[in-house]
Amino acid sequence: MKEIYSKIPLDYNSKRKSLEERKQVYSTESQNLDITLEDSQRDRTKAKDYGLTRLLNQVPKNLREVIYYFLLSDVSNKESVVEEFLKLDIDNETKILANIRNPFVFEIFDKARKVRRQIHKWKGILRFKEIEGGYLYASFTSEFDVIVPLSKHFAERFNTERLLIHDLKRGKAVYIESGAIYNIDFIGAIPQESDGEKVFCEMWKLYFNTIGIKERENRELQDKCLPKKFQEWLCEFGSSERITKNSPNSEQLELF
Amino acid sequence: MLIKSALDSFQKLSILTQGARYDVSCASSGVDRKFKKGKIGNTNLPGLCHSWSSDGRCISLLKTLQTNMCKNDCAYCINRCKNDIPRTTFTPEELARLTYEFYRRNYIEGLFLSSGIMSNSDRTMEMMISTAKILRERYKFYGYIHMKILPGASDNAIEEAIKVADRVSINLELPTQKSLKKLAPQKDLNNMISTMVKINSIRERLIKDFQEKEDLFGAKGGQSTQIIIGATPDTDRQILTLAEYLYSELKLRRVYYSAYVPLNQDECLPPIVNPPLVREHRLYQADWLLRYYGFKVDELFSGNEYNLSEQLDPKLSWALRNIGFFPVEITKASLWEMLRVPGIGPLSARRIIKTRRNSYIDFEDLKKLGVVMKRAKYFITIRGKPYRGVDLGKLKNLETYFWDPRSLENEGDLFKNSLGLQQ
């Protein structure tokens, strides 16, 4: 444990600070928008940020979710779109549909939908590798800034594990332990894969290559469901190195 | 036959996955279980897909067999006792470990555990239950488990399975007693149906008597089943009538249709080369119409038809047979009426209703709300006006022409293209 901390120092290395951070994290978990918004809007001027946050606090939760997803998107002038949007007489989700003719409203509705879909996709295809020290490490890139909602999902699902999630495009990373999420920076190299990792990855590839029925082969459908840009993140779409009893890694089969 | 000791885990996984892959069910949906501190996993109500295999099917669960040894001799099945194939068995520890390791790497949503029947159903079920228990207890696994109930399992085994599983299923495989007798002589339709009834009552009792002492998974995702398509002369109408019964009377969550893949040589099997994938697809479309659109089986077939059209989807077929029902006026139509329009689904129909309540609505908005206009435009009006360039009167006169969908295939290329039906 200690060893890894020195390898991957957290932003908050004193215990007291990390407790403070924990508080913030819990409010992230309860979907308090202040925190997540600040997190996703790091680059903005503070005054503007607080103004938007205050405005957003006045809209109901289901609508805030739509705006939240929109703010994670790659639209360049999203803050001004949201400000324009908040001037309209829209106070619930149903009214978004009623105002679908308004380009501001449609853009928000449409982008939020795309971001939500992409978050859902990454929840399924983000892959963790076990690295030295028993941590699970996952990296990804996405045109949308989805690391916060993803972290929340995995912090709950894998609350017994210690996780690292790394957005390579934005250089953002989080460390998750016991359901708490911390922002971190990687200083040194990411530790190597653990001994068992290769075995399970190869077993997964074997499973993947066996489950398809050749009489039903339909690569077109496969590519439609999982576009190529996602496939490159999945080990099962790469080449397969079969471990057999005689291969150099055969002692790893002793895992069973 | 037993070569267990000579096989490594890789070989076992390969053999037992080959034995399980013809089971089409892979859903991880229908159970919304929040995480619990100290347990690994939760479940996601809409389900999550983790990959897509070479046949385009979603991979959500680790779908495998406990064993591919089987005493039954079902003609269509790769694991039938007559087949000379390598046989092996996962030990419960081995399979539980594998599931756990796959799960924590986010490869899968959980385990789909089926099995051949080794010596008797209960002994095999015992192993399967033991796998699930190791996962639940030793690995603190809180994710999704789908368990097969083997035909002939005792009440006690069924109850134990329900306690640890999120969904259970018993596969009918063939829709009539006659077909079963021919291809799967050890299976009995009535027995399987009564097992389904039994599963329902055990589930209800367990959930009612539940005390907060320990975890009860209770098969809250309900039951599903599978029917093989095209191995027997059974018609779509027979299959869908059975499905309708299973949904309405036995409260099944899903009926899966699996196009028959010719695996074995047997004189009682049809001499086909390719699995009937289009037929399977049409059955799924019809199944959705039954579950989400308020259709009844009898509406899906014209008087003397027994099979769905392969050229047209069942909803469009219905619309063309009932062209007098259209056009549907979008500003006034009820949800039920809108769901009859090709190109409008449950989600877009509900969105239209929300939108029109508060706002002016026009054709250009429908696309934004998710309507497939290339289909819907022939069947709707807004404030009495049809979509630009569409002559509804013409469609009305074509009623008799469209009546038999097969005529469309021969003569109706023009309309086929204009309806966007190129396959």
mmCIF file of N, CA and C in Angstrom, chain B residues 53-139:
data_model
loop_
_atom_site.group_PDB
_atom_site.id
_atom_site.type_symbol
_atom_site.label_atom_id
_atom_site.label_comp_id
_atom_site.label_asym_id
_atom_site.label_seq_id
_atom_site.Cartn_x
_atom_site.Cartn_y
_atom_site.Cartn_z
ATOM 1 N N SER B 53 -19.807 -10.007 -29.996
ATOM 2 C CA SER B 53 -19.057 -11.102 -30.612
ATOM 3 C C SER B 53 -19.160 -11.042 -32.129
ATOM 4 N N SER B 54 -18.444 -11.955 -32.799
ATOM 5 C CA SER B 54 -18.351 -11.923 -34.264
ATOM 6 C C SER B 54 -19.703 -12.099 -34.952
ATOM 7 N N ASP B 55 -20.710 -12.609 -34.229
ATOM 8 C CA ASP B 55 -22.030 -12.733 -34.845
ATOM 9 C C ASP B 55 -22.907 -11.521 -34.528
ATOM 10 N N GLY B 56 -22.310 -10.512 -33.905
ATOM 11 C CA GLY B 56 -23.038 -9.276 -33.647
ATOM 12 C C GLY B 56 -23.887 -9.304 -32.388
ATOM 13 N N ARG B 57 -23.831 -10.437 -31.651
ATOM 14 C CA ARG B 57 -24.625 -10.486 -30.425
ATOM 15 C C ARG B 57 -23.874 -9.825 -29.275
ATOM 16 N N CYS B 58 -24.644 -9.215 -28.394
ATOM 17 C CA CYS B 58 -24.028 -8.541 -27.252
ATOM 18 C C CYS B 58 -23.524 -9.564 -26.248
ATOM 19 N N ILE B 59 -22.364 -9.315 -25.675
ATOM 20 C CA ILE B 59 -21.854 -10.164 -24.604
ATOM 21 C C ILE B 59 -22.015 -9.414 -23.298
ATOM 22 N N SER B 60 -22.830 -9.944 -22.445
ATOM 23 C CA SER B 60 -23.073 -9.278 -21.185
ATOM 24 C C SER B 60 -22.651 -10.171 -20.022
ATOM 25 N N LEU B 61 -22.850 -11.470 -20.197
ATOM 26 C CA LEU B 61 -22.573 -12.405 -19.110
ATOM 27 C C LEU B 61 -21.548 -13.439 -19.554
ATOM 28 N N LEU B 62 -20.871 -14.022 -18.596
ATOM 29 C CA LEU B 62 -20.040 -15.184 -18.887
ATOM 30 C C LEU B 62 -20.995 -16.357 -19.027
ATOM 31 N N LYS B 63 -21.215 -16.771 -20.280
ATOM 32 C CA LYS B 63 -22.215 -17.801 -20.545
ATOM 33 C C LYS B 63 -21.498 -19.122 -20.749
ATOM 34 N N THR B 64 -21.707 -20.020 -19.831
ATOM 35 C CA THR B 64 -20.979 -21.274 -19.933
ATOM 36 C C THR B 64 -21.767 -22.395 -19.266
ATOM 37 N N LEU B 65 -21.247 -23.609 -19.409
ATOM 38 C CA LEU B 65 -21.902 -24.754 -18.798
ATOM 39 C C LEU B 65 -21.120 -25.206 -17.583
ATOM 40 N N GLN B 66 -21.825 -25.765 -16.607
ATOM 41 C CA GLN B 66 -21.120 -26.409 -15.500
ATOM 42 C C GLN B 66 -20.444 -27.668 -16.040
ATOM 43 N N THR B 67 -21.231 -28.423 -16.822
ATOM 44 C CA THR B 67 -20.667 -29.605 -17.477
ATOM 45 C C THR B 67 -21.337 -29.799 -18.825
ATOM 46 N N ASN B 68 -20.618 -30.387 -19.776
ATOM 47 C CA ASN B 68 -21.282 -30.708 -21.038
ATOM 48 C C ASN B 68 -21.564 -32.206 -21.139
ATOM 49 N N MET B 69 -21.397 -32.908 -20.030
ATOM 50 C CA MET B 69 -21.835 -34.294 -20.017
ATOM 51 C C MET B 69 -23.339 -34.295 -19.881
ATOM 52 N N CYS B 70 -24.007 -35.082 -20.697
ATOM 53 C CA CYS B 70 -25.466 -35.043 -20.643
ATOM 54 C C CYS B 70 -26.024 -36.407 -20.959
ATOM 55 N N LYS B 71 -27.032 -36.797 -20.151
ATOM 56 C CA LYS B 71 -27.633 -38.114 -20.379
ATOM 57 C C LYS B 71 -28.740 -38.042 -21.422
ATOM 58 N N ASN B 72 -29.182 -36.810 -21.751
ATOM 59 C CA ASN B 72 -30.279 -36.668 -22.710
ATOM 60 C C ASN B 72 -29.777 -36.729 -24.148
ATOM 61 N N ASP B 73 -30.718 -37.025 -25.021
ATOM 62 C CA ASP B 73 -30.353 -37.154 -26.426
ATOM 63 C C ASP B 73 -31.251 -36.266 -27.290
ATOM 64 N N CYS B 74 -31.138 -34.958 -27.125
ATOM 65 C CA CYS B 74 -31.945 -34.024 -27.910
ATOM 66 C C CYS B 74 -31.251 -33.834 -29.265
ATOM 67 N N ALA B 75 -31.985 -34.119 -30.327
ATOM 68 C CA ALA B 75 -31.383 -34.204 -31.664
ATOM 69 C C ALA B 75 -30.667 -32.930 -32.097
ATOM 70 N N TYR B 76 -31.201 -31.761 -31.690
ATOM 71 C CA TYR B 76 -30.649 -30.492 -32.158
ATOM 72 C C TYR B 76 -29.418 -30.052 -31.366
ATOM 73 N N CYS B 77 -29.134 -30.710 -30.251
ATOM 74 C CA CYS B 77 -28.180 -30.146 -29.283
ATOM 75 C C CYS B 77 -26.761 -30.678 -29.493
ATOM 76 N N ILE B 78 -25.802 -29.796 -29.399
ATOM 77 C CA ILE B 78 -24.401 -30.196 -29.567
ATOM 78 C C ILE B 78 -23.945 -31.139 -28.456
ATOM 79 N N ASN B 79 -24.581 -31.042 -27.309
ATOM 80 C CA ASN B 79 -24.144 -31.839 -26.160
ATOM 81 C C ASN B 79 -24.877 -33.172 -26.030
ATOM 82 N N ARG B 80 -25.674 -33.540 -27.037
ATOM 83 C CA ARG B 80 -26.455 -34.782 -26.915
ATOM 84 C C ARG B 80 -25.507 -35.948 -26.623
ATOM 85 N N CYS B 81 -26.014 -36.914 -25.859
ATOM 86 C CA CYS B 81 -25.123 -37.971 -25.376
ATOM 87 C C CYS B 81 -24.487 -38.776 -26.505
ATOM 88 N N LYS B 82 -25.175 -38.812 -27.658
ATOM 89 C CA LYS B 82 -24.650 -39.587 -28.780
ATOM 90 C C LYS B 82 -23.388 -38.969 -29.385
ATOM 91 N N ASN B 83 -23.234 -37.651 -29.252
ATOM 92 C CA ASN B 83 -22.107 -36.985 -29.917
ATOM 93 C C ASN B 83 -20.766 -37.359 -29.292
ATOM 94 N N ASP B 84 -19.812 -37.639 -30.165
ATOM 95 C CA ASP B 84 -18.470 -37.967 -29.685
ATOM 96 C C ASP B 84 -17.643 -36.692 -29.638
ATOM 97 N N ILE B 85 -17.757 -35.960 -28.539
ATOM 98 C CA ILE B 85 -17.019 -34.706 -28.380
ATOM 99 C C ILE B 85 -16.306 -34.741 -27.031
ATOM 100 N N PRO B 86 -15.268 -33.938 -26.853
ATOM 101 C CA PRO B 86 -14.621 -33.912 -25.536
ATOM 102 C C PRO B 86 -15.610 -33.449 -24.469
ATOM 103 N N ARG B 87 -15.606 -34.138 -23.347
ATOM 104 C CA ARG B 87 -16.530 -33.788 -22.256
ATOM 105 C C ARG B 87 -15.725 -33.334 -21.053
ATOM 106 N N THR B 88 -16.235 -32.333 -20.375
ATOM 107 C CA THR B 88 -15.523 -31.860 -19.200
ATOM 108 C C THR B 88 -16.474 -31.161 -18.238
ATOM 109 N N THR B 89 -15.962 -30.839 -17.070
ATOM 110 C CA THR B 89 -16.778 -30.213 -16.036
ATOM 111 C C THR B 89 -15.963 -29.133 -15.338
ATOM 112 N N PHE B 90 -16.568 -27.996 -15.105
ATOM 113 C CA PHE B 90 -15.947 -26.981 -14.250
ATOM 114 C C PHE B 90 -16.199 -27.360 -12.800
ATOM 115 N N THR B 91 -15.178 -27.306 -11.969
ATOM 116 C CA THR B 91 -15.483 -27.430 -10.544
ATOM 117 C C THR B 91 -16.103 -26.107 -10.104
ATOM 118 N N PRO B 92 -16.976 -26.144 -9.086
ATOM 119 C CA PRO B 92 -17.589 -24.893 -8.633
ATOM 120 C C PRO B 92 -16.546 -23.827 -8.272
ATOM 121 N N GLU B 93 -15.457 -24.232 -7.618
ATOM 122 C CA GLU B 93 -14.423 -23.263 -7.221
ATOM 123 C C GLU B 93 -13.817 -22.586 -8.440
ATOM 124 N N GLU B 94 -13.518 -23.405 -9.430
ATOM 125 C CA GLU B 94 -12.874 -22.922 -10.640
ATOM 126 C C GLU B 94 -13.743 -21.888 -11.367
ATOM 127 N N LEU B 95 -15.011 -22.232 -11.534
ATOM 128 C CA LEU B 95 -15.905 -21.354 -12.271
ATOM 129 C C LEU B 95 -16.203 -20.076 -11.483
ATOM 130 N N ALA B 96 -16.314 -20.212 -10.164
ATOM 131 C CA ALA B 96 -16.574 -19.026 -9.343
ATOM 132 C C ALA B 96 -15.395 -18.067 -9.430
ATOM 133 N N ARG B 97 -14.195 -18.602 -9.354
ATOM 134 C CA ARG B 97 -12.992 -17.778 -9.440
ATOM 135 C C ARG B 97 -12.914 -17.061 -10.781
ATOM 136 N N LEU B 98 -13.185 -17.807 -11.830
ATOM 137 C CA LEU B 98 -13.124 -17.236 -13.179
ATOM 138 C C LEU B 98 -14.128 -16.091 -13.324
ATOM 139 N N THR B 99 -15.344 -16.314 -12.841
ATOM 140 C CA THR B 99 -16.378 -15.287 -12.921
ATOM 141 C C THR B 99 -15.945 -14.037 -12.163
ATOM 142 N N TYR B 100 -15.427 -14.256 -10.955
ATOM 143 C CA TYR B 100 -14.991 -13.130 -10.135
ATOM 144 C C TYR B 100 -13.883 -12.348 -10.825
ATOM 145 N N GLU B 101 -12.899 -13.048 -11.375
ATOM 146 C CA GLU B 101 -11.775 -12.362 -12.016
ATOM 147 C C GLU B 101 -12.222 -11.612 -13.278
ATOM 148 N N PHE B 102 -13.127 -12.197 -14.028
ATOM 149 C CA PHE B 102 -13.668 -11.501 -15.201
ATOM 150 C C PHE B 102 -14.458 -10.272 -14.764
ATOM 151 N N TYR B 103 -15.214 -10.450 -13.699
ATOM 152 C CA TYR B 103 -16.089 -9.355 -13.265
ATOM 153 C C TYR B 103 -15.295 -8.141 -12.813
ATOM 154 N N ARG B 104 -14.238 -8.357 -12.028
ATOM 155 C CA ARG B 104 -13.527 -7.210 -11.483
ATOM 156 C C ARG B 104 -12.702 -6.493 -12.539
ATOM 157 N N ARG B 105 -12.512 -7.115 -13.678
ATOM 158 C CA ARG B 105 -11.870 -6.416 -14.796
ATOM 159 C C ARG B 105 -12.894 -5.748 -15.696
ATOM 160 N N ASN B 106 -14.147 -5.852 -15.307
ATOM 161 C CA ASN B 106 -15.262 -5.273 -16.059
ATOM 162 C C ASN B 106 -15.434 -5.896 -17.443
ATOM 163 N N TYR B 107 -15.125 -7.189 -17.533
ATOM 164 C CA TYR B 107 -15.386 -7.895 -18.786
ATOM 165 C C TYR B 107 -16.864 -8.270 -18.895
ATOM 166 N N ILE B 108 -17.471 -8.512 -17.745
ATOM 167 C CA ILE B 108 -18.818 -9.086 -17.751
ATOM 168 C C ILE B 108 -19.711 -8.448 -16.696
ATOM 169 N N GLU B 109 -20.987 -8.713 -16.835
ATOM 170 C CA GLU B 109 -21.992 -8.202 -15.911
ATOM 171 C C GLU B 109 -22.334 -9.274 -14.872
ATOM 172 N N GLY B 110 -21.905 -10.501 -15.153
ATOM 173 C CA GLY B 110 -22.204 -11.591 -14.227
ATOM 174 C C GLY B 110 -22.105 -12.928 -14.931
ATOM 175 N N LEU B 111 -22.777 -13.907 -14.353
ATOM 176 C CA LEU B 111 -22.651 -15.287 -14.826
ATOM 177 C C LEU B 111 -23.974 -15.805 -15.370
ATOM 178 N N PHE B 112 -23.903 -16.477 -16.504
ATOM 179 C CA PHE B 112 -25.049 -17.203 -17.048
ATOM 180 C C PHE B 112 -24.670 -18.675 -16.974
ATOM 181 N N LEU B 113 -25.307 -19.390 -16.092
ATOM 182 C CA LEU B 113 -24.867 -20.754 -15.846
ATOM 183 C C LEU B 113 -25.903 -21.776 -16.288
ATOM 184 N N SER B 114 -25.516 -22.532 -17.298
ATOM 185 C CA SER B 114 -26.370 -23.604 -17.788
ATOM 186 C C SER B 114 -25.611 -24.910 -17.591
ATOM 187 N N SER B 115 -26.196 -26.013 -18.010
ATOM 188 C CA SER B 115 -25.481 -27.272 -17.857
ATOM 189 C C SER B 115 -26.157 -28.408 -18.598
ATOM 190 N N GLY B 116 -25.350 -29.393 -18.958
ATOM 191 C CA GLY B 116 -25.911 -30.667 -19.363
ATOM 192 C C GLY B 116 -26.360 -31.390 -18.095
ATOM 193 N N ILE B 117 -27.114 -32.456 -18.264
ATOM 194 C CA ILE B 117 -27.568 -33.198 -17.077
ATOM 195 C C ILE B 117 -26.673 -34.412 -16.916
ATOM 196 N N MET B 118 -25.840 -34.373 -15.879
ATOM 197 C CA MET B 118 -24.795 -35.381 -15.767
ATOM 198 C C MET B 118 -25.356 -36.753 -15.408
ATOM 199 N N SER B 119 -25.710 -36.964 -14.147
ATOM 200 C CA SER B 119 -26.301 -38.264 -13.840
ATOM 201 C C SER B 119 -27.791 -38.066 -13.563
ATOM 202 N N ASN B 120 -28.091 -37.067 -12.747
ATOM 203 C CA ASN B 120 -29.493 -36.679 -12.619
ATOM 204 C C ASN B 120 -29.556 -35.174 -12.386
ATOM 205 N N SER B 121 -30.724 -34.605 -12.596
ATOM 206 C CA SER B 121 -30.867 -33.151 -12.566
ATOM 207 C C SER B 121 -30.425 -32.565 -11.236
ATOM 208 N N ASP B 122 -30.825 -33.214 -10.147
ATOM 209 C CA ASP B 122 -30.533 -32.640 -8.840
ATOM 210 C C ASP B 122 -29.042 -32.598 -8.537
ATOM 211 N N ARG B 123 -28.348 -33.666 -8.928
ATOM 212 C CA ARG B 123 -26.904 -33.674 -8.644
ATOM 213 C C ARG B 123 -26.198 -32.577 -9.417
ATOM 214 N N THR B 124 -26.631 -32.372 -10.659
ATOM 215 C CA THR B 124 -26.016 -31.327 -11.466
ATOM 216 C C THR B 124 -26.384 -29.938 -10.935
ATOM 217 N N MET B 125 -27.662 -29.786 -10.582
ATOM 218 C CA MET B 125 -28.104 -28.504 -10.011
ATOM 219 C C MET B 125 -27.311 -28.174 -8.746
ATOM 220 N N GLU B 126 -27.024 -29.210 -7.979
ATOM 221 C CA GLU B 126 -26.259 -29.019 -6.749
ATOM 222 C C GLU B 126 -24.910 -28.358 -7.028
ATOM 223 N N MET B 127 -24.259 -28.831 -8.086
ATOM 224 C CA MET B 127 -22.973 -28.228 -8.464
ATOM 225 C C MET B 127 -23.138 -26.783 -8.903
ATOM 226 N N MET B 128 -24.195 -26.529 -9.678
ATOM 227 C CA MET B 128 -24.430 -25.175 -10.159
ATOM 228 C C MET B 128 -24.705 -24.230 -8.985
ATOM 229 N N ILE B 129 -25.524 -24.705 -8.065
ATOM 230 C CA ILE B 129 -25.863 -23.889 -6.903
ATOM 231 C C ILE B 129 -24.617 -23.638 -6.061
ATOM 232 N N SER B 130 -23.788 -24.671 -5.989
ATOM 233 C CA SER B 130 -22.557 -24.527 -5.224
ATOM 234 C C SER B 130 -21.655 -23.453 -5.851
ATOM 235 N N THR B 131 -21.588 -23.421 -7.187
ATOM 236 C CA THR B 131 -20.825 -22.369 -7.867
ATOM 237 C C THR B 131 -21.351 -20.990 -7.469
ATOM 238 N N ALA B 132 -22.667 -20.844 -7.559
ATOM 239 C CA ALA B 132 -23.275 -19.552 -7.245
ATOM 240 C C ALA B 132 -23.054 -19.176 -5.782
ATOM 241 N N LYS B 133 -23.117 -20.192 -4.896
ATOM 242 C CA LYS B 133 -22.943 -19.894 -3.467
ATOM 243 C C LYS B 133 -21.514 -19.459 -3.154
ATOM 244 N N ILE B 134 -20.558 -20.106 -3.808
ATOM 245 C CA ILE B 134 -19.166 -19.696 -3.594
ATOM 246 C C ILE B 134 -18.991 -18.247 -4.037
ATOM 247 N N LEU B 135 -19.589 -17.927 -5.173
ATOM 248 C CA LEU B 135 -19.512 -16.545 -5.654
ATOM 249 C C LEU B 135 -20.142 -15.576 -4.661
ATOM 250 N N ARG B 136 -21.318 -15.907 -4.216
ATOM 251 C CA ARG B 136 -22.055 -15.002 -3.341
ATOM 252 C C ARG B 136 -21.397 -14.891 -1.969
ATOM 253 N N GLU B 137 -20.916 -16.018 -1.441
ATOM 254 C CA GLU B 137 -20.431 -16.018 -0.063
ATOM 255 C C GLU B 137 -18.931 -15.757 0.027
ATOM 256 N N ARG B 138 -18.138 -16.542 -0.698
ATOM 257 C CA ARG B 138 -16.695 -16.368 -0.554
ATOM 258 C C ARG B 138 -16.207 -15.100 -1.251
ATOM 259 N N TYR B 139 -16.699 -14.868 -2.458
ATOM 260 C CA TYR B 139 -16.232 -13.704 -3.218
ATOM 261 C C TYR B 139 -17.093 -12.456 -2.990
#
